[in-house]
PDB file of C-alpha atoms in Angstrom:
ATOM      1  CA  MET A  11      25.122  12.815 -62.920  1.00 41.00           C
ATOM      2  CA  SER A  12      22.962  12.426 -59.774  1.00 46.00           C
ATOM      3  CA  ASP A  13      19.884  14.184 -59.281  1.00 50.00           C
ATOM      4  CA  ARG A  14      21.234  16.411 -56.925  1.00 47.00           C
ATOM      5  CA  GLU A  15      24.319  17.270 -58.873  1.00 45.00           C
ATOM      6  CA  ASN A  16      22.309  17.933 -61.760  1.00 46.00           C
ATOM      7  CA  SER A  17      20.146  20.528 -59.960  1.00 48.00           C
ATOM      8  CA  LYS A  18      22.865  22.109 -58.373  1.00 47.00           C
ATOM      9  CA  LEU A  19      24.060  22.837 -62.120  1.00 49.00           C
ATOM     10  CA  TYR A  20      20.703  24.770 -62.879  1.00 59.00           C
ATOM     11  CA  ASP A  21      20.906  26.497 -59.564  1.00 87.00           C
ATOM     12  CA  LEU A  22      21.608  30.128 -60.900  1.00 89.00           C
ATOM     13  CA  GLU A  23      22.711  31.847 -57.856  1.00 88.00           C
ATOM     14  CA  ASP A  24      25.493  29.239 -57.365  1.00 92.00           C
ATOM     15  CA  ARG A  25      26.282  29.071 -61.044  1.00 94.00           C
ATOM     16  CA  THR A  26      26.894  32.824 -60.872  1.00 94.00           C
ATOM     17  CA  ALA A  27      29.119  32.958 -57.733  1.00 94.00           C
ATOM     18  CA  LEU A  28      31.175  30.116 -59.368  1.00 96.00           C
ATOM     19  CA  PHE A  29      31.479  32.148 -62.568  1.00 96.00           C
ATOM     20  CA  ALA A  30      32.409  34.938 -60.549  1.00 96.00           C
ATOM     21  CA  LYS A  31      35.018  32.972 -58.039  1.00 97.00           C
ATOM     22  CA  GLN A  32      36.149  31.234 -61.236  1.00 97.00           C
ATOM     23  CA  SER A  33      36.891  34.211 -63.466  1.00 97.00           C
ATOM     24  CA  ARG A  34      39.030  35.732 -60.146  1.00 97.00           C
ATOM     25  CA  ALA A  35      41.018  32.479 -60.404  1.00 97.00           C
ATOM     26  CA  LEU A  36      41.737  33.140 -63.854  1.00 97.00           C
ATOM     27  CA  VAL A  37      43.063  36.341 -63.288  1.00 96.00           C
ATOM     28  CA  LYS A  38      45.591  35.603 -60.612  1.00 95.00           C
ATOM     29  CA  GLU A  39      47.060  33.145 -63.038  1.00 94.00           C
ATOM     30  CA  LEU A  40      47.791  35.905 -65.631  1.00 94.00           C
ATOM     31  CA  PRO A  41      50.751  37.171 -66.930  1.00 93.00           C
ATOM     32  CA  ARG A  42      51.009  40.960 -65.368  1.00 93.00           C
ATOM     33  CA  THR A  43      50.789  43.355 -68.444  1.00 93.00           C
ATOM     34  CA  ILE A  44      49.800  46.571 -68.555  1.00 95.00           C
ATOM     35  CA  GLY A  45      46.980  45.368 -70.784  1.00 93.00           C
ATOM     36  CA  ASN A  46      46.362  42.429 -68.657  1.00 93.00           C
ATOM     37  CA  ILE A  47      45.660  44.504 -65.512  1.00 95.00           C
ATOM     38  CA  GLU A  48      43.304  47.001 -66.839  1.00 96.00           C
ATOM     39  CA  ASP A  49      41.479  44.329 -68.905  1.00 96.00           C
ATOM     40  CA  ALA A  50      41.204  42.140 -66.031  1.00 96.00           C
ATOM     41  CA  LYS A  51      39.930  44.824 -63.793  1.00 97.00           C
ATOM     42  CA  GLN A  52      37.078  45.044 -66.477  1.00 97.00           C
ATOM     43  CA  PHE A  53      36.740  41.277 -66.541  1.00 97.00           C
ATOM     44  CA  ILE A  54      36.566  41.122 -62.946  1.00 96.00           C
ATOM     45  CA  ARG A  55      33.830  43.616 -62.287  1.00 96.00           C
ATOM     46  CA  ALA A  56      31.370  42.377 -65.208  1.00 96.00           C
ATOM     47  CA  SER A  57      31.732  38.795 -63.744  1.00 96.00           C
ATOM     48  CA  ALA A  58      31.165  39.718 -60.057  1.00 95.00           C
ATOM     49  CA  SER A  59      28.131  42.070 -61.557  1.00 94.00           C
ATOM     50  CA  VAL A  60      26.467  38.957 -62.979  1.00 93.00           C
ATOM     51  CA  ARG A  61      26.166  37.638 -59.669  1.00 90.00           C
ATOM     52  CA  ALA A  62      25.143  40.890 -58.085  1.00 91.00           C
ATOM     53  CA  ASN A  63      22.727  42.131 -60.871  1.00 88.00           C
ATOM     54  CA  TYR A  64      20.739  38.406 -60.458  1.00 88.00           C
ATOM     55  CA  ILE A  65      20.530  38.922 -56.291  1.00 88.00           C
ATOM     56  CA  GLU A  66      18.981  42.125 -57.140  1.00 88.00           C
ATOM     57  CA  ALA A  67      16.487  40.711 -60.150  1.00 88.00           C
ATOM     58  CA  ASN A  68      15.007  38.365 -56.941  1.00 85.00           C
ATOM     59  CA  ASP A  69      14.329  41.133 -55.160  1.00 88.00           C
ATOM     60  CA  ALA A  70      12.650  43.045 -57.864  1.00 88.00           C
ATOM     61  CA  ILE A  71       9.744  45.332 -56.914  1.00 91.00           C
ATOM     62  CA  GLY A  72       7.606  44.243 -59.911  1.00 91.00           C
ATOM     63  CA  LYS A  73       7.840  42.514 -63.375  1.00 91.00           C
ATOM     64  CA  LYS A  74       8.790  45.261 -65.024  1.00 91.00           C
ATOM     65  CA  ASP A  75      11.882  46.048 -62.651  1.00 92.00           C
ATOM     66  CA  PHE A  76      12.501  42.052 -62.832  1.00 92.00           C
ATOM     67  CA  VAL A  77      13.280  42.273 -66.619  1.00 92.00           C
ATOM     68  CA  MET A  78      15.381  44.895 -66.419  1.00 92.00           C
ATOM     69  CA  LYS A  79      17.721  43.906 -63.907  1.00 91.00           C
ATOM     70  CA  VAL A  80      17.928  40.359 -65.896  1.00 92.00           C
ATOM     71  CA  LYS A  81      18.846  42.074 -68.589  1.00 93.00           C
ATOM     72  CA  ILE A  82      21.524  44.175 -67.092  1.00 93.00           C
ATOM     73  CA  TYR A  83      22.892  40.700 -65.886  1.00 89.00           C
ATOM     74  CA  ARG A  84      22.484  39.437 -69.363  1.00 94.00           C
ATOM     75  CA  ARG A  85      24.481  42.678 -70.547  1.00 95.00           C
ATOM     76  CA  GLU A  86      27.105  41.756 -67.980  1.00 95.00           C
ATOM     77  CA  ALA A  87      27.477  38.704 -68.939  1.00 95.00           C
ATOM     78  CA  LYS A  88      28.210  39.380 -72.686  1.00 96.00           C
ATOM     79  CA  GLU A  89      30.376  41.823 -71.444  1.00 96.00           C
ATOM     80  CA  SER A  90      32.373  39.280 -69.478  1.00 97.00           C
ATOM     81  CA  GLY A  91      32.861  37.333 -72.590  1.00 95.00           C
ATOM     82  CA  TYR A  92      34.537  40.484 -74.003  1.00 96.00           C
ATOM     83  CA  TRP A  93      36.918  41.374 -71.580  1.00 96.00           C
ATOM     84  CA  LEU A  94      37.778  37.706 -71.428  1.00 96.00           C
ATOM     85  CA  GLY A  95      38.716  37.270 -74.973  1.00 94.00           C
ATOM     86  CA  LEU A  96      40.764  40.250 -74.491  1.00 94.00           C
ATOM     87  CA  LEU A  97      43.138  38.990 -71.942  1.00 94.00           C
ATOM     88  CA  ASP A  98      46.673  37.673 -72.772  1.00 92.00           C
ATOM     89  CA  LEU A  99      47.205  34.145 -71.728  1.00 88.00           C
ATOM     90  CA  ASP A 100      49.864  31.241 -71.529  1.00 83.00           C
ATOM     91  CA  ASN A 101      48.831  28.597 -73.620  1.00 84.00           C
ATOM     92  CA  ASN A 102      48.292  26.621 -70.301  1.00 89.00           C
ATOM     93  CA  LEU A 103      45.219  29.143 -69.286  1.00 92.00           C
ATOM     94  CA  GLU A 104      43.724  29.071 -72.817  1.00 93.00           C
ATOM     95  CA  PRO A 105      41.373  25.476 -71.695  1.00 94.00           C
ATOM     96  CA  GLU A 106      39.982  27.440 -68.833  1.00 95.00           C
ATOM     97  CA  ARG A 107      39.299  30.935 -71.029  1.00 95.00           C
ATOM     98  CA  GLN A 108      37.466  29.105 -73.166  1.00 96.00           C
ATOM     99  CA  ARG A 109      35.672  27.374 -70.414  1.00 96.00           C
ATOM    100  CA  LEU A 110      34.835  30.324 -68.728  1.00 97.00           C
ATOM    101  CA  ALA A 111      33.690  32.130 -72.402  1.00 96.00           C
ATOM    102  CA  ALA A 112      31.470  29.323 -72.885  1.00 97.00           C
ATOM    103  CA  GLU A 113      29.842  29.912 -69.207  1.00 96.00           C
ATOM    104  CA  ALA A 114      29.416  33.484 -70.017  1.00 96.00           C
ATOM    105  CA  LYS A 115      27.369  32.463 -73.111  1.00 96.00           C
ATOM    106  CA  GLU A 116      25.431  30.239 -71.708  1.00 95.00           C
ATOM    107  CA  LEU A 117      24.269  32.335 -69.220  1.00 95.00           C
ATOM    108  CA  MET A 118      23.480  35.272 -71.457  1.00 94.00           C
ATOM    109  CA  LYS A 119      21.160  32.572 -73.328  1.00 95.00           C
ATOM    110  CA  ILE A 120      19.579  31.426 -70.169  1.00 94.00           C
ATOM    111  CA  PHE A 121      18.815  35.471 -68.876  1.00 92.00           C
ATOM    112  CA  GLY A 122      17.734  35.695 -72.543  1.00 93.00           C
ATOM    113  CA  ALA A 123      14.744  33.097 -72.317  1.00 94.00           C
ATOM    114  CA  ILE A 124      14.098  34.495 -68.926  1.00 92.00           C
ATOM    115  CA  VAL A 125      13.440  38.074 -70.761  1.00 92.00           C
ATOM    116  CA  ARG A 126      11.405  36.300 -73.701  1.00 93.00           C
ATOM    117  CA  LYS A 127       9.130  34.367 -71.057  1.00 92.00           C
ATOM    118  CA  CYS A 128       8.302  37.577 -69.012  1.00 89.00           C
ATOM    119  CA  GLU A 129       7.697  39.937 -71.853  1.00 79.00           C
TER     120      GLU A 129
END
């Protein structure tokens, strides 16, 4: 992996945007059941909120505001993983669910580390 590709992997602005986009792509492929429709709505909101709160944290007024916003997007990443686990998928979509669940968990860990460093 080149230095440019490696730095891209750790660009949280791009990474959170990609997480939201890939979450939407997965939802488009879901079987249309009542449960999936309702759970997918929550999943989409949570996955998009990770990105939205990340952007807000970068414009925080001060350190306390920044830490609070980081805690919010950490919680949204956790919630994304929860809703993702409830979705009823076809077997061919399971690898994508696992990949997105791993990304949500990784984002939670990164955001947790940011909070610990700031407090």
